[in-house]
Short mmCIF file of C-alpha atoms and ligand atoms in Angstrom, two decimals:
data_model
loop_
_atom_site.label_atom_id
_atom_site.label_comp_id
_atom_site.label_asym_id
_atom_site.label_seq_id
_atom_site.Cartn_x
_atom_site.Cartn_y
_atom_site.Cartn_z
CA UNK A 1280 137.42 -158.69 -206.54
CA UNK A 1281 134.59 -157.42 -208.41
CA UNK A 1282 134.00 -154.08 -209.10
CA UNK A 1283 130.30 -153.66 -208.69
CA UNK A 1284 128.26 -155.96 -207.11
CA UNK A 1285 129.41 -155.60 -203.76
CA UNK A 1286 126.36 -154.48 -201.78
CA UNK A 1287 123.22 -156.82 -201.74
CA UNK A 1288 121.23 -156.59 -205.01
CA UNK A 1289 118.26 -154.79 -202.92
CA UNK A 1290 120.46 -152.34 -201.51
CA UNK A 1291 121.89 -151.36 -205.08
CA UNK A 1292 118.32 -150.92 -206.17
CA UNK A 1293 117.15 -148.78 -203.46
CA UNK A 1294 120.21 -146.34 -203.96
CA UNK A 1295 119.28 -146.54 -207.50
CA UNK A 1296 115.70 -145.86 -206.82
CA UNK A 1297 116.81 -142.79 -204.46
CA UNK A 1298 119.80 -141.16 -206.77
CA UNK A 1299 120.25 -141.90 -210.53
CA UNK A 1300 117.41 -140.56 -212.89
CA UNK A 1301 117.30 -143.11 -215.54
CA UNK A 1302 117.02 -141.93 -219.67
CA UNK A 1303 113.63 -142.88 -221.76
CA UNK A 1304 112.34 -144.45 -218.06
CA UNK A 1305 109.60 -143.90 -215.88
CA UNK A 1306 111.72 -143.42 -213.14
CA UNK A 1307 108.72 -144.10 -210.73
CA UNK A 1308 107.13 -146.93 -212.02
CA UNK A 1309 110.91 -148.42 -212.14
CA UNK A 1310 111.63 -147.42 -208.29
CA UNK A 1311 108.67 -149.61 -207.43
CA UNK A 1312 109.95 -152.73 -209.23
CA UNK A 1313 114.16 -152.55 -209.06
CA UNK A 1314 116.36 -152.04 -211.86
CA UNK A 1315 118.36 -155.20 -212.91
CA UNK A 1316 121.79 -154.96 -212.33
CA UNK A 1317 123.70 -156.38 -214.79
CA UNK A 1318 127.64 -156.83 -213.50
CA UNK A 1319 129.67 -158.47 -215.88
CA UNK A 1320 130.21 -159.13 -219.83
CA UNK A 1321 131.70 -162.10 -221.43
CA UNK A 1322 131.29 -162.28 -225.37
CA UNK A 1323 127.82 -161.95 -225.99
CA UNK A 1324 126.87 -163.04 -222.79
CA UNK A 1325 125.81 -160.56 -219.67
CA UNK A 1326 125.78 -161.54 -215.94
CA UNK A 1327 123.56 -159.68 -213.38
CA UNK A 1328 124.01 -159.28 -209.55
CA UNK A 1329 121.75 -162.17 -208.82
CA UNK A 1330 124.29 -164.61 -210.97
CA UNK A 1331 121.57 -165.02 -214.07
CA UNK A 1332 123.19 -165.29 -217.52
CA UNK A 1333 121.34 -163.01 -220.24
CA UNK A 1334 122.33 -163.37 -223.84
CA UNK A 1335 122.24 -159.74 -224.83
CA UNK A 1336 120.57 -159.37 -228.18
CA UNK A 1337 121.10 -155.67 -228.32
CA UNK A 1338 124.68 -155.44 -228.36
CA UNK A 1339 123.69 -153.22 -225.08
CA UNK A 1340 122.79 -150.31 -226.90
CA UNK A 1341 123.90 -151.34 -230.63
CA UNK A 1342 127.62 -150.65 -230.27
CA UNK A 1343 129.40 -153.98 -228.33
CA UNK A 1344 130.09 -155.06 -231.89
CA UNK A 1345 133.05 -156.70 -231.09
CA UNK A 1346 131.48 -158.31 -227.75
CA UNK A 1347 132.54 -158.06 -224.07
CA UNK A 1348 135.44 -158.63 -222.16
CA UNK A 1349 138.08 -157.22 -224.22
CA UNK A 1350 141.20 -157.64 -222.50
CA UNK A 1351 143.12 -155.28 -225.40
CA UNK A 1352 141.22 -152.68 -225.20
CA UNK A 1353 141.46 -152.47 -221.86
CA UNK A 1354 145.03 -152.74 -221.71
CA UNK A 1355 145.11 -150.00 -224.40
CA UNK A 1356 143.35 -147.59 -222.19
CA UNK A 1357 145.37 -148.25 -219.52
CA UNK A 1358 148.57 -147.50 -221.39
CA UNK A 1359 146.87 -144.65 -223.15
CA UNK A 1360 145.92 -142.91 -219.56
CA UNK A 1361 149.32 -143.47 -218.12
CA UNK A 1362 150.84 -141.77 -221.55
CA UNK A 1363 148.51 -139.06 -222.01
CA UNK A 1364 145.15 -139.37 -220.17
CA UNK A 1365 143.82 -135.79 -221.87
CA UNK A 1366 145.28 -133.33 -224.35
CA UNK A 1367 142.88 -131.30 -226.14
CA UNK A 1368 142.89 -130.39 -230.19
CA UNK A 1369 141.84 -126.69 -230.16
CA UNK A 1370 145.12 -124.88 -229.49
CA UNK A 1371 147.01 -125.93 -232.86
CA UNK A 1372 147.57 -128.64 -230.92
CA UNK A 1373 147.21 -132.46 -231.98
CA UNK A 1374 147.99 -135.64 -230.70
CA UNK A 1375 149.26 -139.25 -232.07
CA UNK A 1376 145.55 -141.26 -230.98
CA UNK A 1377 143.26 -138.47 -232.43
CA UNK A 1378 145.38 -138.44 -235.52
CA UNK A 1379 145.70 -142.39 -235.97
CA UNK A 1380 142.30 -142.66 -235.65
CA UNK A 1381 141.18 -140.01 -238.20
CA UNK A 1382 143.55 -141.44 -240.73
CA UNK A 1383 141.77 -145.00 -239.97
CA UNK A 1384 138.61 -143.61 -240.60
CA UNK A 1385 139.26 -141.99 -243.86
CA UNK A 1386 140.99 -145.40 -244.89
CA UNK A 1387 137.96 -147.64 -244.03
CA UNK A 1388 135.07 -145.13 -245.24
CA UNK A 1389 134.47 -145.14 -249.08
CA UNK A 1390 135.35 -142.46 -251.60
CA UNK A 1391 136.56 -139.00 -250.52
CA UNK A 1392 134.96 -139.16 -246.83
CA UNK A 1393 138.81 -138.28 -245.78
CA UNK A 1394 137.75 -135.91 -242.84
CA UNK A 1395 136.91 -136.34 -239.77
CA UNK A 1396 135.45 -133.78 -237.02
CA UNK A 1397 135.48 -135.98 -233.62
CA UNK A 1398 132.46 -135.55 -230.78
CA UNK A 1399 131.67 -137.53 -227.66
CA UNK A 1400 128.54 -139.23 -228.66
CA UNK A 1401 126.24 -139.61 -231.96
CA UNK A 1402 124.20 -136.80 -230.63
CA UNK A 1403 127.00 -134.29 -230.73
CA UNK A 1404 128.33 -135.33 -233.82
CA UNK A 1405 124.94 -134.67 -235.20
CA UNK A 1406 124.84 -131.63 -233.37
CA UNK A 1407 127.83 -130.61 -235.53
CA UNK A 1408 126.43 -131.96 -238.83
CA UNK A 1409 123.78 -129.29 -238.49
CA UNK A 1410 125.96 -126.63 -237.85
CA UNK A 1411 128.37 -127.92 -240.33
CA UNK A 1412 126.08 -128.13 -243.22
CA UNK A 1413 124.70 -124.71 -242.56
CA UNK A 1414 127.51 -122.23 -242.31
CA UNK A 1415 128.81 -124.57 -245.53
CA UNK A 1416 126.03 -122.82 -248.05
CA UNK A 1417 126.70 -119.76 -245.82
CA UNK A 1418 130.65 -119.74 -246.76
CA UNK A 1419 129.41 -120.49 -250.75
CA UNK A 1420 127.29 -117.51 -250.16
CA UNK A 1421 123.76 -118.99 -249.40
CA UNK A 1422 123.27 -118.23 -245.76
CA UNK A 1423 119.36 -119.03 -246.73
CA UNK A 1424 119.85 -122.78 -247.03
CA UNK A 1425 119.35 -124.18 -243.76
CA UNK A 1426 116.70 -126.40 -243.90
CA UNK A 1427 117.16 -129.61 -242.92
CA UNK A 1428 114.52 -132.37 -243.89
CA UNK A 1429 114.22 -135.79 -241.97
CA UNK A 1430 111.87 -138.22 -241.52
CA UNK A 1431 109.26 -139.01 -238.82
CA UNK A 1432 109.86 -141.67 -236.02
CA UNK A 1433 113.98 -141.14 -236.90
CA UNK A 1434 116.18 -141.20 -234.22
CA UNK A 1435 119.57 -138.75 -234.24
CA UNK A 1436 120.74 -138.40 -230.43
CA UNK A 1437 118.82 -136.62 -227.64
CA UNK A 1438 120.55 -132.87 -227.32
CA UNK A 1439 118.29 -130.18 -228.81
CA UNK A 1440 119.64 -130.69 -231.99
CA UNK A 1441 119.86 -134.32 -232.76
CA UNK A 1442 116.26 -134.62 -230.91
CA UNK A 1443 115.03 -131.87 -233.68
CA UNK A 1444 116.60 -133.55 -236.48
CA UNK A 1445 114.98 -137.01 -235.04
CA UNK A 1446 111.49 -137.89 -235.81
CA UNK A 1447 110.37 -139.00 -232.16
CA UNK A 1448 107.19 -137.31 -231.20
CA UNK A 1449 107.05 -138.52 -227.89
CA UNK A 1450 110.60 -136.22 -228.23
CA UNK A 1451 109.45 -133.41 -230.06
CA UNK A 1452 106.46 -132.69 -227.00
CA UNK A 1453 109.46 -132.17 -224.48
CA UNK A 1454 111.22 -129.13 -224.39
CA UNK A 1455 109.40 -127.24 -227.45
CA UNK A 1456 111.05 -128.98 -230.24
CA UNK A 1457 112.18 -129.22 -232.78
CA UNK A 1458 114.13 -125.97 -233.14
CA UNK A 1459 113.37 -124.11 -236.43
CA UNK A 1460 114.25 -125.23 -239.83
CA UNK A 1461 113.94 -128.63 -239.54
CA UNK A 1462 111.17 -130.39 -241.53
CA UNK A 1463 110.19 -134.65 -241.22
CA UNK A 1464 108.44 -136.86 -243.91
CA UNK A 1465 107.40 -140.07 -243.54
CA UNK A 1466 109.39 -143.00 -243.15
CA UNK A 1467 109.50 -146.14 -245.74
CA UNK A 1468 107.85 -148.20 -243.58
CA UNK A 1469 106.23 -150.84 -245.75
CA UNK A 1470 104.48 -153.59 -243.59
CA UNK A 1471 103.17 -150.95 -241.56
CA UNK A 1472 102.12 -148.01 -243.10
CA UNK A 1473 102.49 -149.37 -247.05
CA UNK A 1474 98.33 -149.86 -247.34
CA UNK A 1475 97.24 -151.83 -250.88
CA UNK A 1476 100.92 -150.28 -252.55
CA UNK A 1477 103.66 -153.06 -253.07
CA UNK A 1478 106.71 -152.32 -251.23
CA UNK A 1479 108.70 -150.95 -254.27
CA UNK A 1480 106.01 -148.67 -255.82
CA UNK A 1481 105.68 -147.59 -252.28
CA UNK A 1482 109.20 -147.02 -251.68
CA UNK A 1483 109.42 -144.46 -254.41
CA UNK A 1484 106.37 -143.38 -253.26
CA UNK A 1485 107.67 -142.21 -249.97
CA UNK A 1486 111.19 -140.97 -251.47
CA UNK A 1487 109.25 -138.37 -253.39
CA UNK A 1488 108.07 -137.10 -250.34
CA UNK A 1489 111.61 -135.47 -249.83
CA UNK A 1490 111.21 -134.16 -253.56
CA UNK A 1491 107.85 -132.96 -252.76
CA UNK A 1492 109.20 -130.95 -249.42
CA UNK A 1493 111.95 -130.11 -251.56
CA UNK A 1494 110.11 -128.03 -253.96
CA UNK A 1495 107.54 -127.14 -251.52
CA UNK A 1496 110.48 -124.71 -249.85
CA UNK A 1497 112.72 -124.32 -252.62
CA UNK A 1498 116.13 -125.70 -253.24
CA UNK A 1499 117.48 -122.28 -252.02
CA UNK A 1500 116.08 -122.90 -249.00
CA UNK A 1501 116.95 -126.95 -248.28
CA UNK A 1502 120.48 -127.77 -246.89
CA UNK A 1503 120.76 -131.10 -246.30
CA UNK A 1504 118.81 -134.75 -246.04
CA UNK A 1505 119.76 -137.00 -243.00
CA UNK A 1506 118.58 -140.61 -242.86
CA UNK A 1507 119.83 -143.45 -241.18
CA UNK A 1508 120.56 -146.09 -244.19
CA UNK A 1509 118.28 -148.52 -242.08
CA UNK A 1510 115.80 -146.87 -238.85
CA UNK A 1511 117.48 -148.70 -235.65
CA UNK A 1512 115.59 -147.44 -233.00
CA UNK A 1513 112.72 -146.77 -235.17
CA UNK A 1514 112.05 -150.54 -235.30
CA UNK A 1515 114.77 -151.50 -237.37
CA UNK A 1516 113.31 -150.18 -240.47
CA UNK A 1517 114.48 -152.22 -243.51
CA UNK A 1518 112.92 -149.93 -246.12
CA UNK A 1519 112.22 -151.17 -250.13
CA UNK A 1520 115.55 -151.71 -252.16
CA UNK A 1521 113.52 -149.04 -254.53
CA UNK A 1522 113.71 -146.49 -251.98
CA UNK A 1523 117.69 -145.12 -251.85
CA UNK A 1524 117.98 -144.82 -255.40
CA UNK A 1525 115.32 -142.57 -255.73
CA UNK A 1526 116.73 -140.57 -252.78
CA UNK A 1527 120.12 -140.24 -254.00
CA UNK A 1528 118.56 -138.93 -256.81
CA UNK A 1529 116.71 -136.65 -255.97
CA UNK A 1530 119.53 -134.87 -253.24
CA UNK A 1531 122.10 -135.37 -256.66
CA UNK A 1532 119.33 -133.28 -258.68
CA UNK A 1533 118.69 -130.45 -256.55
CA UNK A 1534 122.46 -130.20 -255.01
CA UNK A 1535 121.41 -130.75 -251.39
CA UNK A 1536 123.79 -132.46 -248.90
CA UNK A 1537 122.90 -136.36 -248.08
CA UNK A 1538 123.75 -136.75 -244.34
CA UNK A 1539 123.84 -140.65 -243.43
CA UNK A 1540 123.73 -141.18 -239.44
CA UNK A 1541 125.68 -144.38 -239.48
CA UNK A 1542 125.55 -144.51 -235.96
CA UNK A 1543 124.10 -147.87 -235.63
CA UNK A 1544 124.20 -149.19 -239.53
CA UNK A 1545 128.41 -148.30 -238.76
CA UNK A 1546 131.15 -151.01 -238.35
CA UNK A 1547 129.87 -153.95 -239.90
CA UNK A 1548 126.20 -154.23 -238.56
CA UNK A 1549 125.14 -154.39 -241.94
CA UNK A 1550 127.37 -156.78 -243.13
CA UNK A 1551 129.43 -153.73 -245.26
CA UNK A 1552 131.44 -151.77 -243.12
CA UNK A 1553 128.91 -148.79 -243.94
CA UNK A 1554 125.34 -149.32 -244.06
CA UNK A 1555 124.97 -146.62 -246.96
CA UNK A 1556 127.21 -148.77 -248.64
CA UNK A 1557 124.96 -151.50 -247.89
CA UNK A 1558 121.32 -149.55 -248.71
CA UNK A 1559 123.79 -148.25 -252.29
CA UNK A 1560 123.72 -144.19 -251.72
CA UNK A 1561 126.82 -141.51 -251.69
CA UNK A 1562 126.32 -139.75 -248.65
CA UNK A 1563 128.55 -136.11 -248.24
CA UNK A 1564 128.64 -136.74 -244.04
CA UNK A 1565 128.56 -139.99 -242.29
CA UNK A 1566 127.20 -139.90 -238.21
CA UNK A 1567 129.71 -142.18 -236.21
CA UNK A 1568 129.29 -143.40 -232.74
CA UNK A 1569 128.42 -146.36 -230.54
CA UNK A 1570 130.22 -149.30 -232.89
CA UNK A 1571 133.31 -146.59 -233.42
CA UNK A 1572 134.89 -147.95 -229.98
CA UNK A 1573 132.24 -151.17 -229.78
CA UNK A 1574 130.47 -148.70 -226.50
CA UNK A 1575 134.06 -149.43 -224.85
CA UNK A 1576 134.28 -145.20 -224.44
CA UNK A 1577 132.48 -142.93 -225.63
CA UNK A 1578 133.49 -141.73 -229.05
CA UNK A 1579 131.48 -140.18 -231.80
CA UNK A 1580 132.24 -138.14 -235.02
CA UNK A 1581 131.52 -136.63 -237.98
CA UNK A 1582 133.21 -138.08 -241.57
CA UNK A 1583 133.35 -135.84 -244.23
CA UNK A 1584 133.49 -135.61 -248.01
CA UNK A 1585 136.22 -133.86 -249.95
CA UNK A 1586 134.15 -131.51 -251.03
CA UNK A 1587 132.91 -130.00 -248.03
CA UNK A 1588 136.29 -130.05 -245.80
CA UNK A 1589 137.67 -127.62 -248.72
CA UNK A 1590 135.27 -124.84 -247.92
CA UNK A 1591 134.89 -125.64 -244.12
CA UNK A 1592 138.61 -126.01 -243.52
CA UNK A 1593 139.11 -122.19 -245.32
CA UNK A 1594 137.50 -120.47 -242.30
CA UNK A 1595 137.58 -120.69 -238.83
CA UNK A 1596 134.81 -123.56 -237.23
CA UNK A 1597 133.39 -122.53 -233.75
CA UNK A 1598 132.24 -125.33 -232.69
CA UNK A 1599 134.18 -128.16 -230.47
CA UNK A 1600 133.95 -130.11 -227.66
CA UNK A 1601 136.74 -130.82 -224.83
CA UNK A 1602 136.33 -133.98 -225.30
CA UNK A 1603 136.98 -133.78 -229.38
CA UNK A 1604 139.29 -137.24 -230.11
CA UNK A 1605 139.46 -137.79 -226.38
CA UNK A 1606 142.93 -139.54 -226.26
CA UNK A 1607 142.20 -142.49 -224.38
CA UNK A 1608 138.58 -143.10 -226.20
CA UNK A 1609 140.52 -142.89 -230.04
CA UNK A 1610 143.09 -144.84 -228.92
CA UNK A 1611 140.55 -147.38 -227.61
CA UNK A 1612 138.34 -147.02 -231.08
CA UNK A 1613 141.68 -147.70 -232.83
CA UNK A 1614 142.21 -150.74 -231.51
CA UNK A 1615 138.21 -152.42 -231.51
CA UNK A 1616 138.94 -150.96 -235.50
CA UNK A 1617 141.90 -153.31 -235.67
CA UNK A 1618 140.10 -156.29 -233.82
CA UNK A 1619 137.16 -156.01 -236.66
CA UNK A 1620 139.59 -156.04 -239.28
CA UNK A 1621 141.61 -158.78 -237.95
CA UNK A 1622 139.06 -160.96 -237.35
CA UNK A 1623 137.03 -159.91 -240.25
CA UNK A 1624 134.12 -159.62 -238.35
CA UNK A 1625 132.56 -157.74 -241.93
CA UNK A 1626 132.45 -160.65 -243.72
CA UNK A 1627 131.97 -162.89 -241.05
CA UNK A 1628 128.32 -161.09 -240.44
CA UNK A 1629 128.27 -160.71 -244.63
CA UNK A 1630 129.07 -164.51 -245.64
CA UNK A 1631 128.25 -166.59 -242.35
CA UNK A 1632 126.39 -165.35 -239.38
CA UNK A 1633 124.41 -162.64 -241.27
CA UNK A 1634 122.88 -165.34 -243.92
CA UNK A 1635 122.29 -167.85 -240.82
CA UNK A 1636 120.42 -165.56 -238.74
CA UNK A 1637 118.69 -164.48 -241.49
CA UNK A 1638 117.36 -167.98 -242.27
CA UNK A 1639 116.60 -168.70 -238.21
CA UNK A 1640 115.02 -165.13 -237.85
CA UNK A 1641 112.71 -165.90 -240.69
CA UNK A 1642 112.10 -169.24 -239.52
CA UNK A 1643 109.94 -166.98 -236.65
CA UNK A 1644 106.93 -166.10 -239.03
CA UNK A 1645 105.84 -169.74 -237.94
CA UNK A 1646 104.78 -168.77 -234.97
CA UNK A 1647 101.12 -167.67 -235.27
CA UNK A 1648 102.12 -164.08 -233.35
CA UNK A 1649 105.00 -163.12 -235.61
CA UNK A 1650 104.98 -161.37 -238.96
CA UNK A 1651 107.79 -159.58 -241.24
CA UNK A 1652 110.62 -160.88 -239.48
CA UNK A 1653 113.57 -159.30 -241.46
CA UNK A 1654 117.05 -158.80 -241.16
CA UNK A 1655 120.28 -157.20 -242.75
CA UNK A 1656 123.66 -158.10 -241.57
CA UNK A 1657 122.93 -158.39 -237.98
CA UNK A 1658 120.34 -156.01 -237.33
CA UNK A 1659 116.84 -157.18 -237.53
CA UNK A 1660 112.85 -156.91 -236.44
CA UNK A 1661 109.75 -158.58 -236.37
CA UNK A 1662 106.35 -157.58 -235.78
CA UNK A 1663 104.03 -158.79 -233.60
CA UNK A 1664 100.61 -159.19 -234.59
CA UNK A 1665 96.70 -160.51 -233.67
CA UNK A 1666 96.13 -161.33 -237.71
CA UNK A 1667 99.28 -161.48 -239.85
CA UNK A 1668 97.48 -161.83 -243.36
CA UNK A 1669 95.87 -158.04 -242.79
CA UNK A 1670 99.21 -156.75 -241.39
CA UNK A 1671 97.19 -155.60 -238.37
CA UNK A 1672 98.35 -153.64 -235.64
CA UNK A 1673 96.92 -154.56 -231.81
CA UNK A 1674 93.83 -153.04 -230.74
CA UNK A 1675 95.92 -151.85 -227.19
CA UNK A 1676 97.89 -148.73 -226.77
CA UNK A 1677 100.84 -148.98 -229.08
CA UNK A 1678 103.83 -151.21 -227.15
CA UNK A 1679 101.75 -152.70 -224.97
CA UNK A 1680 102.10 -155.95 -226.56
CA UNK A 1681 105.84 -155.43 -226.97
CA UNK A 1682 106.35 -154.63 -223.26
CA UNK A 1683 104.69 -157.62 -222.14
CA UNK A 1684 106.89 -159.37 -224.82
CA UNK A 1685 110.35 -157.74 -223.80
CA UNK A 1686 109.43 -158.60 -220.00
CA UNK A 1687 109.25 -162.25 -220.97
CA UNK A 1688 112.30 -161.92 -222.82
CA UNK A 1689 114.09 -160.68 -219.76
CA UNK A 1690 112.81 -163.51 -217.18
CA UNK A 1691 114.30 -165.81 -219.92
CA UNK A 1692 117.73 -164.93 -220.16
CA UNK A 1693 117.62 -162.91 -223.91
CA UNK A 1694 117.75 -159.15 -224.14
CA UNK A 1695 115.52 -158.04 -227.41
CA UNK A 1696 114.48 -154.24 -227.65
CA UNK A 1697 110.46 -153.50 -228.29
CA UNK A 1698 109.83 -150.19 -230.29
CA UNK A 1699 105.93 -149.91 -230.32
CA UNK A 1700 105.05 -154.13 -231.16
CA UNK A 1701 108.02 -154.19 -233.40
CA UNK A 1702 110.42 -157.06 -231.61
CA UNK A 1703 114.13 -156.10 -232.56
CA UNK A 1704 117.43 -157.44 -232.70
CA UNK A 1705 121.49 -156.39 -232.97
CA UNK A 1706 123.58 -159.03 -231.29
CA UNK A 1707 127.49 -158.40 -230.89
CA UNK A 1708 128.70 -159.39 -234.33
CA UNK A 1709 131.40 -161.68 -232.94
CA UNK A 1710 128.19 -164.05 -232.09
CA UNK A 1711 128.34 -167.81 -232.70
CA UNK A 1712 126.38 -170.08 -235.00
CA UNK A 1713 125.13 -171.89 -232.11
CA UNK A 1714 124.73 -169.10 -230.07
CA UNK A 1715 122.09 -167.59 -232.95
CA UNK A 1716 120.33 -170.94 -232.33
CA UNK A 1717 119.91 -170.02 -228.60
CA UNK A 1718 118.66 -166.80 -229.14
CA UNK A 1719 116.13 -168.07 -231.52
CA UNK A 1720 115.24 -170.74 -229.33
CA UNK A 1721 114.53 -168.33 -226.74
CA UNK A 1722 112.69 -166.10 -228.89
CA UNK A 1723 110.27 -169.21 -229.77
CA UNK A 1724 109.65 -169.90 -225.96
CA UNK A 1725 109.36 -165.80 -225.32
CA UNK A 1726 106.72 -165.73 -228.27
CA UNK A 1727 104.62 -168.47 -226.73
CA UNK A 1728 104.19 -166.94 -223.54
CA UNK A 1729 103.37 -163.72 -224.86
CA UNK A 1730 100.54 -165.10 -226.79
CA UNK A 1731 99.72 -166.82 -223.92
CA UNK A 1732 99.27 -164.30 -221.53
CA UNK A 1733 97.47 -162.05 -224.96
CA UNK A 1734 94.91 -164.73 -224.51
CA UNK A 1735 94.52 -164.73 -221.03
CA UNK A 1736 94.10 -160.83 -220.68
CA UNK A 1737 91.76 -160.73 -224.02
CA UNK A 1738 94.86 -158.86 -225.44
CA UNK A 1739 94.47 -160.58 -229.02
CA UNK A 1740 92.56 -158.18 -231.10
CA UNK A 1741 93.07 -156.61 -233.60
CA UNK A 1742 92.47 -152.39 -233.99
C1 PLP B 3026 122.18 -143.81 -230.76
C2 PLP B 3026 122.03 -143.00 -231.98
C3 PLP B 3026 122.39 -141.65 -232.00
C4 PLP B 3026 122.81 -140.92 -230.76
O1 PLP B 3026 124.03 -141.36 -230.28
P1 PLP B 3026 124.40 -141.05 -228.74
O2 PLP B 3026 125.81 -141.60 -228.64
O3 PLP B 3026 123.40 -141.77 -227.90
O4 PLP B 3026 124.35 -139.61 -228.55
C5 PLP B 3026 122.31 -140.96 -233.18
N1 PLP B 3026 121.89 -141.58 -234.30
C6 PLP B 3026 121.55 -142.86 -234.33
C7 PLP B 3026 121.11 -143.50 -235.61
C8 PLP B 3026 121.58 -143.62 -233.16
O5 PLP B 3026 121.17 -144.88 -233.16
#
């Protein structure tokens, strides 16, 4: 029997409506319209209470990496509750999932990231990151370096701390953030904010920024950098190949701590199991979450270097949560680990679905409303735009076009994300050649009513 939709679509709705206050929603405006219930997953393939079959785009929220309906991992959990549903890791106590999993992690991550500090979600383990970094220069004896510098319109979880060290504005005007200490340049956004530069002088262009802030407050001051290797839901953000070198640089030259939030760019979405390993930097903290247990439980975490696990490890950390290497979630992020690696899903989306998507997502800058469709791995964007040779932004309120757009998407069975009029994509990485071909397919179709209904509503000018 299924689990969920057992009451009539319109009665789920209007308890919806009534009860659950959605995130990033109008809760209002979507009261008056009815969520969409979606019911069941199967691959990369979603099924909502009214029977319609949706190819999700979005992975749901960029971690289903190894696609629904899993029978092992749900098995695993099942075991894993009936062993040991909870034990917790503060009272010099450990257990076998929590340390399985950490030894994983240090296996699959590059160099000496050999540490892991576990958290319930990427916004917790970024939480921890800025604790982390900060009472690390406080235990070498530089309690003045807490700065953190990050860049606008990045996005690092949605507790007061990862909303701080995110670039959101929209964010930021909510609940009097960010919290002090934390600074944002600008992001390498090329087609959109690179003017008459080329993308590479532009690139460096934009990684001096962090020298420039860097100098501006003194290195005594600056703790860390945190980036995601590529801006997910920024716009998926594919920034000039110039750009990373110059960073690494620059955090190498004035011995401040490169944080990368691999929260999305993690567990093959780049094609690499790492996305810095992808974008070519050395970070000193990686930001897990979401692809950690492919969004089966939640899981997040904190991988660290060598280097700062010897002076963190000397003292005593306060800082935890109870849910810290939840049992049942590492045993569950265990297993999805094994399922990547035995179906080498990493170089299945480096060598043969990444390069064919590529190619079909590309193929998109046909269409007389689509510009800068790019991609890496499986994680890509497009814009949208009333006059691709000036790169030209919509004269409407920013995402209006891309709402219309995403709305189209939905009534034809694909699930893309809109940030602003940027289109995006991050299907489940176990998707199929001819199951790219659909999605593209319905992208076409999606495009052509959008610019239809631009037309109709005198939509198609330019600012
Ligand atoms: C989603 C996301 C987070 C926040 O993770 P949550 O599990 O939602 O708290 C942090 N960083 C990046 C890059 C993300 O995409």
């Amino acid at each position: 029997m299924p689990l969920t939709n057992i009451r009539p679509t319109a009665e789920l709705q209007a308890l919806d409506a009534a009860h659950h206050m959605h995130p990033f929603t109008t809760n209002a405006s979507l009261a008056a319209k009815g969520a969409r219930i979606i019911t069941r997953g199967e691959g990369v393939w979603l099924t909502d209470s009214e029977g319609a079959r949706i190819l999700d785009g979005m992975s749901g929220l960029w971690c289903v990496n190894i696609g629904y309906g899993r029978e092992r991992l749900a098995e695993v959990a099942a075991r894993q509750m009936r062993e040991l549903p909870f034990y917790n890791t503060f009272f010099q106590t450990s257990h076998v999932p929590a340390i399985e999993l950490a030894a994983k992690l240090a296996e699959i991550t590059p160099g000496d990231l050999n540490h892991v500090f576990f958290a319930g979600s990427g916004s917790e383990a970024n939480d921890t990151n800025l604790r982390m970094v900060r009472h690390y220069w406080s235990l070498q004896g530089k309690p003045e370096k807490t700065i953190v510098i990050s860049r606008k319109n990045a996005y690092h979880g949605s507790t007061m701390g990862g909303a701080s060290l995110g670039g959101m504005v929209p964010m930021h005007e909510q609940g009097s953030l960010p919290i002090p200490d934390i600074h944002h340049i600008n992001q390498p956004y090329w087609w959109g904010e690179g003017g008459d530069l080329d993308a590479e002088t532009f690139g460096v262009e934009r990684a001096l920024e962090l020298e420039n802030a860097i100098l501006e407050h003194g290195a005594d001051r600056v703790a860390a950098f945190i980036a995601e290797p590529i801006q997910g839901a920024g716009g998926v953000i594919i920034p000039p190949d110039s750009y990373w070198p110059e960073i690494q640089r620059i955090c190498d030259t004035h011995d401040i701590l490169l944080i990368a939030d691999e929260v999305i760019c993690g567990f093959g979405r780049t094609g690499n199991w790492f996305g810095h390993q992808t974008v070519g930097c050395k970070p000193d903290i990686i930001t897990i979450a979401k692809g950690l247990s492919s969004g089966y439980q939640p899981i997040g975490g904190s991988v660290v270097s060598d280097r700062i696990a010897r002076v963190i490890d000397a003292d005593e950390f306060n800082h935890g949560y109870t849910y810290s290497g939840h049992p049942v979630a590492a045993a569950v992020a265990l297993e999805n680990l094994r399922i990547i690696e035995e179906e080498k899903l990493v170089e299945k989306v480096r060598d043969e679905t990444g390069p064919y998507f590529q190619k079909k997502w590309k193929s998109l800058e046909d269409h007389p409303l689509v510009a800068d469709a790019r991609m890496v791995g499986l994680m890509g964007s497009l814009a949208l735009t009333p006059d691709k040779g000036a790169r030209a932004a919509f004269a409407s309120e920013p995402g209006t076009v891309g709402f219309i757009c995403r709305e189209n998407c939905f009534a034809n069975g694909l699930i893309m994300r809109h940030v602003n009029d940027r289109m995006i994509v991050a299907p489940p990485l176990v998707i199929s050649k001819d199951e790219v071909d659909t999605l593209v397919e319905r992208a076409w179709k999606v495009f052509d009513l959008t610019l239809a209904r631009l037309k109709d509503e005198g939509l198609m000018k330019a600012a």
